[in-house]
Every structure is written in C-alpha cells, then in structure tokens.
Amino acid sequence: MINGKILVVSLTIFSVVCFLAEDLCLGGMDKDGWKASPELVAKLTQRRSETNYDEQKVPEYTLPDPLLMSDGTKVTNAQAWKARRRPEVLELFRTYVYGRSPIGRPKDMTFKVFDLERRALGGLATRKQVAVSFTGRQDGPGMDILIYLPNDRKKPIPTFVILNFGGNHTIHSDPAIKLSGSWMRPGSGIVNNRAAADSRGKASLRFPVEEILKRGYGLATIYYGDIDPDFHDGFKNGVHPAFDKLQEGKRASDAWGSICTWAWGLSRAMDYFETDIEIDHNRVIVLGHSRLGKTALWAGARDERFAIVISNDSGCGGAALSRRKFGETVGRINTSFPHWFCENFRKYNGKEDDLPVDQHMLIALIAPRPVYVTSADEDLWADPKGEFLACKHADPVYRLLDGKGLGADWMPGLDRPIKTSAIGYHVRSGRHSLTEYDWRQFMDFADMHFLTSSQGRN
Ligand code: GTR
C-alpha cells in the first residue's frame, strides 16, 4: 500500500518534471507563439483586398513529404537521402522553380585583386576588392567582390557573403570602395544609378561592418545587378547572353531566372574564396535579405560548400510555404517579377497544390548544414508563419541526418530567437528589413555552430 502511494507520488513528480523539461526544451515558448496584429491584418486587407492576410482564410493543404521518393519509396536513412532523394528534390526545384544554371566553375573565369589595403577602417580591417570576369573577357560579364577581414584574428577568417541591392559602395562610407552598380530599365525611365558618389554608405544601417569585424568575422559583398540587372528584358542582359543555350532560338522552360543567376554568382564568389588563403572557405555563411534571401536559400541548397545559410525576410519563393497562399502568392510574384523564376513556375500560378515541391523542401536541401530563417512582425507580405512552418516541416530531414532539427513545435514569441539548434528562426519586431538585431542573432548562431564544429574558432 505504502509502496503504491510512493509510486503514485513519484509518477506525479516525474510527470511535472517532464512537463517542465518539455517547456524548457522549447525555450519556454508559448504554444500560441507569435500572431499577426489584428489591426495590421485589417489595414493590409483594406489596402490589398485580393491578398489574404487572415490566418482563418488559409486553405487546407497537404505538403509533399520530403522523405518520400517520387516512386513511393520512403527514405529511412541518411545514405538514401544523400544518394537518391536529395538529388531528386534538387532536380524538381531546378525544373519547376528556379531553373537550371551552367554546371561548375566557368572554365575561362578569372579573378583580379585590384585593391588590397592592410590598414582599412582605421587599421581594423584588411580590405580587398576583386574583379571577377566570368568569361575571362574584358567585355564579358563580371562582378566585383568587396571584402573586409578583421586584422586582429588568426587567419583564415570565417566570412559572411551577402549580395547587396545598391552597389558595393552603399554598404559603407569607406571612400576607397569602387563605385558600382547602375542600370536603366528600358522605356521606364527608371534608373538604378546608385553609382553616384553621394550614395556612399547609404545602406550602411543594413551592414554593421565594424561590429561584424569585431566579432571575428569577415564580410564579402557583391552588387547583385553586376550578375544580372533586376528587370525583365527578355534575358538579354547580365550573364544570360554569355551562358544561355537557346533551343531553336528559344529559351527552355527550365532556363534560369534571375534568382538562379544571383545564386550562381554567389557560387562564383565561393570559387574565389577557395583561392584566398585568408578566407576560411570551410566556414562561409551565405546570407541574403528579401529577394536576395530567396537567392541565399537557393545558393545554399545547390552548393554544399556554404557552411551556413541565412534567409532574412525571404517570403514567397524563399522560406514561406507556397500552399498557404498567405501574403504574396506564386501568381502574384510571377506577374510582378516575370524574370525571377523559370518559365515552368508560372504553370503553378493559382495552382500551388499541384507543385511537386514546397519551400520546406528547399530548406531540407540545406540539411544537415545549419540554416537560419527570419521573419518580421509587420512583414505579412512574406508570411512569417509560413516561413516558420517551412522550417518545422524541414525538421524530419534534419533529424534523419544529424538528430538535431528545429527543436520547436510552435512559433516562438516576438523577438525570442530559436538559435541553439541546426535550424534557427526568429520573428523580429518591426518591418521588412535587415537590422543590427538580425545580424547579432546570425553571429550568435554562427559562433555556436563554429565553436562546436571540430575546427573550433580562433
Ligand atoms: C517585393 C517582393 C518580395 C520581396 C521584396 C524584396 O516587392 O514582392 O517577394 O522579394 O520585393 O526583394 O524587396
């Protein structure tokens, strides 16, 4: 009898401890987690009545199982994922979403370091600027990589690589940064002429260069328009004329869209990093904001040389699940930006349920490498919940490969990052932007992973 009582008491204590432990494992998360502000939902719905911002109106959907092969076989071990399912999923994204890029390193590509300053930023950094010619021809397409590396750390340096929207000179007021980045949208009179000297440092709030260097990281950045200007001209500008293979004068329905060209450019930057002994090419973190967040995910998915992948507010065609049709949809994005994806993607305008993939599978392609996804509270266009759910549904692949996934079942509260597992996530206060707060979480996340990696940090 006494033994029975002891058993009941012990079991009760045990379940309370388990309950608390579960709560602790979930980072003390509220099961309700983040929710969009009803006032904001009402305001945005009024502004764009054709767009759904209401969680109640998200349709029922079934996601494709990332661990189910097209032939119906279930993937049950890491070997089958790597050898069969991962290539299959990659191929689906190539064929139906982003398009196909040339394979490997272009054979005539050249790198030229045209600037090397050992005492940049008051001695804090070494600055390098590298001209990349994709075809090795002066008149061919190319890009400039701007690199800062901290001077007070042992080399090689783990480095963030990020595409920028306005030209390399916009990320910092350092007068030695080569002015770059201008193109004209034909017929529209819209000029992206950030090449003007007065735009130096204009985007510096998004690039806390000194803070990054002080934390022991390098920063490499490239103007995305160098690779492919961001407007639709029938794929005549940027890298297209040099690399596109037309079939009977026509582009293939899976020919690369601009997101794929930008991602390809990031891989070419990685080709350079592999030649620079001061950069730790085994610890390169690819990061991007918004359309360039979509790009960072695709770059990290297709190129396993990137050690960590970070998507900031990437939304539709990035981290957000398409099937939720919340905020920006496949039909909307393909209409507003017909040059971003491959032609096949348009077949799914309004038909998201027919897509053979959804964006959780894009995140799964990065496994087991660490990935970090962010959302912003006011950025309902990018569907914060859909971005979180894509992480959650990529989790089975991470768990199959290394036992550590997202480590959370519910969305965390506002400004409560999940950053101690292989999949990191936060929803930050404020708008669609890349902020110092975001960068701090990214550096904490990288610190944690690089410290625990066998190579350690210097
Ligand atoms: C918006 C677009 C989003 C996002 C954003 C950006 O207009 O609808 O998908 O990519 O632009 O890149 O700033």
PDB file of C-alpha atoms in Angstrom, residues 214-363:
ATOM      1  CA  LYS A 214      34.974  42.958 -34.085  1.00  0.00           C
ATOM      2  CA  ARG A 215      33.192  39.664 -33.634  1.00  0.00           C
ATOM      3  CA  GLY A 216      35.857  37.974 -35.711  1.00  0.00           C
ATOM      4  CA  TYR A 217      34.009  37.559 -38.987  1.00  0.00           C
ATOM      5  CA  GLY A 218      34.882  38.704 -42.452  1.00  0.00           C
ATOM      6  CA  LEU A 219      32.338  40.302 -44.762  1.00  0.00           C
ATOM      7  CA  ALA A 220      32.224  39.842 -48.524  1.00  0.00           C
ATOM      8  CA  THR A 221      29.617  41.591 -50.622  1.00  0.00           C
ATOM      9  CA  ILE A 222      28.659  41.852 -54.266  1.00  0.00           C
ATOM     10  CA  TYR A 223      26.207  44.110 -56.092  1.00  0.00           C
ATOM     11  CA  TYR A 224      23.519  41.778 -57.414  1.00  0.00           C
ATOM     12  CA  GLY A 225      22.937  43.824 -60.573  1.00  0.00           C
ATOM     13  CA  ASP A 226      26.535  43.073 -61.640  1.00  0.00           C
ATOM     14  CA  ILE A 227      25.421  39.468 -62.162  1.00  0.00           C
ATOM     15  CA  ASP A 228      22.021  40.201 -63.626  1.00  0.00           C
ATOM     16  CA  PRO A 229      20.177  43.557 -63.589  1.00  0.00           C
ATOM     17  CA  ASP A 230      16.868  43.203 -61.788  1.00  0.00           C
ATOM     18  CA  PHE A 231      14.355  43.897 -64.523  1.00  0.00           C
ATOM     19  CA  HIS A 232      12.804  41.872 -67.293  1.00  0.00           C
ATOM     20  CA  ASP A 233      14.363  42.460 -70.686  1.00  0.00           C
ATOM     21  CA  GLY A 234      13.828  39.005 -72.137  1.00  0.00           C
ATOM     22  CA  PHE A 235      17.083  37.746 -70.590  1.00  0.00           C
ATOM     23  CA  LYS A 236      19.375  39.802 -72.779  1.00  0.00           C
ATOM     24  CA  ASN A 237      21.438  41.473 -70.081  1.00  0.00           C
ATOM     25  CA  GLY A 238      23.686  40.230 -67.277  1.00  0.00           C
ATOM     26  CA  VAL A 239      25.181  36.770 -67.550  1.00  0.00           C
ATOM     27  CA  HIS A 240      22.468  35.466 -69.885  1.00  0.00           C
ATOM     28  CA  PRO A 241      23.976  36.248 -73.310  1.00  0.00           C
ATOM     29  CA  ALA A 242      27.281  34.653 -72.327  1.00  0.00           C
ATOM     30  CA  PHE A 243      25.863  31.413 -70.913  1.00  0.00           C
ATOM     31  CA  ASP A 244      22.331  30.762 -72.172  1.00  0.00           C
ATOM     32  CA  LYS A 245      21.960  27.948 -74.678  1.00  0.00           C
ATOM     33  CA  LEU A 246      18.914  28.543 -76.826  1.00  0.00           C
ATOM     34  CA  GLN A 247      16.961  25.681 -78.377  1.00  0.00           C
ATOM     35  CA  GLU A 248      15.866  26.671 -81.903  1.00  0.00           C
ATOM     36  CA  GLY A 249      16.209  30.302 -80.878  1.00  0.00           C
ATOM     37  CA  LYS A 250      14.090  29.846 -77.757  1.00  0.00           C
ATOM     38  CA  ARG A 251      14.838  29.637 -74.046  1.00  0.00           C
ATOM     39  CA  ALA A 252      13.976  26.342 -72.395  1.00  0.00           C
ATOM     40  CA  SER A 253      11.076  26.367 -69.941  1.00  0.00           C
ATOM     41  CA  ASP A 254      13.556  25.462 -67.201  1.00  0.00           C
ATOM     42  CA  ALA A 255      16.207  28.017 -68.195  1.00  0.00           C
ATOM     43  CA  TRP A 256      17.483  30.002 -65.212  1.00  0.00           C
ATOM     44  CA  GLY A 257      15.655  33.014 -63.885  1.00  0.00           C
ATOM     45  CA  SER A 258      17.400  35.925 -62.152  1.00  0.00           C
ATOM     46  CA  ILE A 259      17.285  34.391 -58.664  1.00  0.00           C
ATOM     47  CA  CYS A 260      19.200  31.440 -60.038  1.00  0.00           C
ATOM     48  CA  THR A 261      21.741  33.708 -61.751  1.00  0.00           C
ATOM     49  CA  TRP A 262      22.336  35.599 -58.498  1.00  0.00           C
ATOM     50  CA  ALA A 263      22.758  32.300 -56.627  1.00  0.00           C
ATOM     51  CA  TRP A 264      25.176  31.140 -59.299  1.00  0.00           C
ATOM     52  CA  GLY A 265      27.142  34.384 -58.799  1.00  0.00           C
ATOM     53  CA  LEU A 266      27.461  33.530 -55.091  1.00  0.00           C
ATOM     54  CA  SER A 267      28.971  30.176 -56.055  1.00  0.00           C
ATOM     55  CA  ARG A 268      31.477  32.006 -58.242  1.00  0.00           C
ATOM     56  CA  ALA A 269      32.401  34.127 -55.203  1.00  0.00           C
ATOM     57  CA  MET A 270      32.931  30.850 -53.352  1.00  0.00           C
ATOM     58  CA  ASP A 271      35.265  29.772 -56.190  1.00  0.00           C
ATOM     59  CA  TYR A 272      37.305  32.879 -55.384  1.00  0.00           C
ATOM     60  CA  PHE A 273      37.249  32.260 -51.610  1.00  0.00           C
ATOM     61  CA  GLU A 274      38.756  28.838 -52.252  1.00  0.00           C
ATOM     62  CA  THR A 275      41.774  30.573 -53.776  1.00  0.00           C
ATOM     63  CA  ASP A 276      42.235  33.114 -50.960  1.00  0.00           C
ATOM     64  CA  ILE A 277      44.169  31.657 -48.032  1.00  0.00           C
ATOM     65  CA  GLU A 278      42.987  34.438 -45.710  1.00  0.00           C
ATOM     66  CA  ILE A 279      39.338  33.372 -46.031  1.00  0.00           C
ATOM     67  CA  ASP A 280      38.177  30.186 -44.344  1.00  0.00           C
ATOM     68  CA  HIS A 281      36.269  28.651 -47.239  1.00  0.00           C
ATOM     69  CA  ASN A 282      35.011  25.872 -44.960  1.00  0.00           C
ATOM     70  CA  ARG A 283      33.250  28.475 -42.835  1.00  0.00           C
ATOM     71  CA  VAL A 284      31.468  30.702 -45.318  1.00  0.00           C
ATOM     72  CA  ILE A 285      27.986  31.851 -44.342  1.00  0.00           C
ATOM     73  CA  VAL A 286      25.713  32.840 -47.197  1.00  0.00           C
ATOM     74  CA  LEU A 287      23.128  35.427 -46.230  1.00  0.00           C
ATOM     75  CA  GLY A 288      20.523  37.472 -48.067  1.00  0.00           C
ATOM     76  CA  HIS A 289      17.571  39.766 -47.475  1.00  0.00           C
ATOM     77  CA  SER A 290      14.207  39.583 -49.217  1.00  0.00           C
ATOM     78  CA  ARG A 291      14.595  38.587 -52.891  1.00  0.00           C
ATOM     79  CA  LEU A 292      18.238  38.054 -52.024  1.00  0.00           C
ATOM     80  CA  GLY A 293      17.112  35.871 -49.098  1.00  0.00           C
ATOM     81  CA  LYS A 294      15.355  33.645 -51.642  1.00  0.00           C
ATOM     82  CA  THR A 295      18.655  33.723 -53.524  1.00  0.00           C
ATOM     83  CA  ALA A 296      20.722  32.773 -50.439  1.00  0.00           C
ATOM     84  CA  LEU A 297      18.496  29.746 -49.833  1.00  0.00           C
ATOM     85  CA  TRP A 298      18.798  28.564 -53.411  1.00  0.00           C
ATOM     86  CA  ALA A 299      22.559  29.197 -53.377  1.00  0.00           C
ATOM     87  CA  GLY A 300      22.942  27.176 -50.166  1.00  0.00           C
ATOM     88  CA  ALA A 301      20.670  24.414 -51.413  1.00  0.00           C
ATOM     89  CA  ARG A 302      22.543  23.876 -54.663  1.00  0.00           C
ATOM     90  CA  ASP A 303      26.089  24.490 -53.426  1.00  0.00           C
ATOM     91  CA  GLU A 304      27.108  22.462 -50.379  1.00  0.00           C
ATOM     92  CA  ARG A 305      30.301  24.457 -49.939  1.00  0.00           C
ATOM     93  CA  PHE A 306      28.301  27.075 -47.989  1.00  0.00           C
ATOM     94  CA  ALA A 307      28.618  26.071 -44.326  1.00  0.00           C
ATOM     95  CA  ILE A 308      25.637  28.060 -43.007  1.00  0.00           C
ATOM     96  CA  VAL A 309      22.692  29.537 -44.915  1.00  0.00           C
ATOM     97  CA  ILE A 310      20.636  32.526 -43.729  1.00  0.00           C
ATOM     98  CA  SER A 311      17.410  33.814 -45.194  1.00  0.00           C
ATOM     99  CA  ASN A 312      16.180  37.186 -43.953  1.00  0.00           C
ATOM    100  CA  ASP A 313      12.513  38.002 -44.641  1.00  0.00           C
ATOM    101  CA  SER A 314      12.606  35.981 -47.873  1.00  0.00           C
ATOM    102  CA  GLY A 315       8.875  35.211 -48.177  1.00  0.00           C
ATOM    103  CA  CYS A 316       7.277  33.758 -51.304  1.00  0.00           C
ATOM    104  CA  GLY A 317       9.692  31.681 -53.374  1.00  0.00           C
ATOM    105  CA  GLY A 318      12.050  31.805 -50.354  1.00  0.00           C
ATOM    106  CA  ALA A 319      11.280  30.337 -46.951  1.00  0.00           C
ATOM    107  CA  ALA A 320       7.472  30.741 -46.978  1.00  0.00           C
ATOM    108  CA  LEU A 321       5.244  27.792 -47.841  1.00  0.00           C
ATOM    109  CA  SER A 322       3.525  28.498 -51.179  1.00  0.00           C
ATOM    110  CA  ARG A 323       0.486  26.349 -50.408  1.00  0.00           C
ATOM    111  CA  ARG A 324      -0.648  28.701 -47.636  1.00  0.00           C
ATOM    112  CA  LYS A 325      -1.341  31.445 -50.235  1.00  0.00           C
ATOM    113  CA  PHE A 326      -0.834  34.000 -47.481  1.00  0.00           C
ATOM    114  CA  GLY A 327       0.510  37.425 -48.466  1.00  0.00           C
ATOM    115  CA  GLU A 328       2.426  37.261 -51.739  1.00  0.00           C
ATOM    116  CA  THR A 329       1.427  34.239 -53.822  1.00  0.00           C
ATOM    117  CA  VAL A 330       3.047  32.336 -56.683  1.00  0.00           C
ATOM    118  CA  GLY A 331       0.719  34.015 -59.196  1.00  0.00           C
ATOM    119  CA  ARG A 332       1.456  37.472 -57.798  1.00  0.00           C
ATOM    120  CA  ILE A 333       5.231  37.055 -57.758  1.00  0.00           C
ATOM    121  CA  ASN A 334       5.387  35.610 -61.272  1.00  0.00           C
ATOM    122  CA  THR A 335       3.315  38.525 -62.542  1.00  0.00           C
ATOM    123  CA  SER A 336       5.231  41.283 -60.747  1.00  0.00           C
ATOM    124  CA  PHE A 337       8.645  39.724 -61.384  1.00  0.00           C
ATOM    125  CA  PRO A 338       8.446  37.534 -64.518  1.00  0.00           C
ATOM    126  CA  HIS A 339      12.237  37.271 -64.677  1.00  0.00           C
ATOM    127  CA  TRP A 340      12.916  35.867 -61.180  1.00  0.00           C
ATOM    128  CA  PHE A 341      11.955  32.218 -61.670  1.00  0.00           C
ATOM    129  CA  CYS A 342      11.962  29.810 -64.609  1.00  0.00           C
ATOM    130  CA  GLU A 343       9.036  29.776 -67.022  1.00  0.00           C
ATOM    131  CA  ASN A 344       7.713  26.454 -65.652  1.00  0.00           C
ATOM    132  CA  PHE A 345       6.966  28.080 -62.293  1.00  0.00           C
ATOM    133  CA  ARG A 346       4.204  30.124 -63.933  1.00  0.00           C
ATOM    134  CA  LYS A 347       2.218  26.932 -64.522  1.00  0.00           C
ATOM    135  CA  TYR A 348       1.559  26.956 -60.785  1.00  0.00           C
ATOM    136  CA  ASN A 349       0.050  30.435 -60.643  1.00  0.00           C
ATOM    137  CA  GLY A 350      -3.062  29.842 -58.513  1.00  0.00           C
ATOM    138  CA  LYS A 351      -2.288  26.104 -58.576  1.00  0.00           C
ATOM    139  CA  GLU A 352       0.108  25.822 -55.665  1.00  0.00           C
ATOM    140  CA  ASP A 353      -1.286  22.421 -54.651  1.00  0.00           C
ATOM    141  CA  ASP A 354      -0.017  20.938 -57.917  1.00  0.00           C
ATOM    142  CA  LEU A 355       3.590  21.945 -57.262  1.00  0.00           C
ATOM    143  CA  PRO A 356       5.757  18.841 -56.803  1.00  0.00           C
ATOM    144  CA  VAL A 357       7.666  20.723 -54.075  1.00  0.00           C
ATOM    145  CA  ASP A 358       7.061  23.326 -51.401  1.00  0.00           C
ATOM    146  CA  GLN A 359       9.572  25.544 -49.673  1.00  0.00           C
ATOM    147  CA  HIS A 360      10.160  23.275 -46.654  1.00  0.00           C
ATOM    148  CA  MET A 361      11.921  21.033 -49.165  1.00  0.00           C
ATOM    149  CA  LEU A 362      14.231  23.898 -50.140  1.00  0.00           C
ATOM    150  CA  ILE A 363      15.288  24.195 -46.508  1.00  0.00           C
TER     151      ILE A 363
END
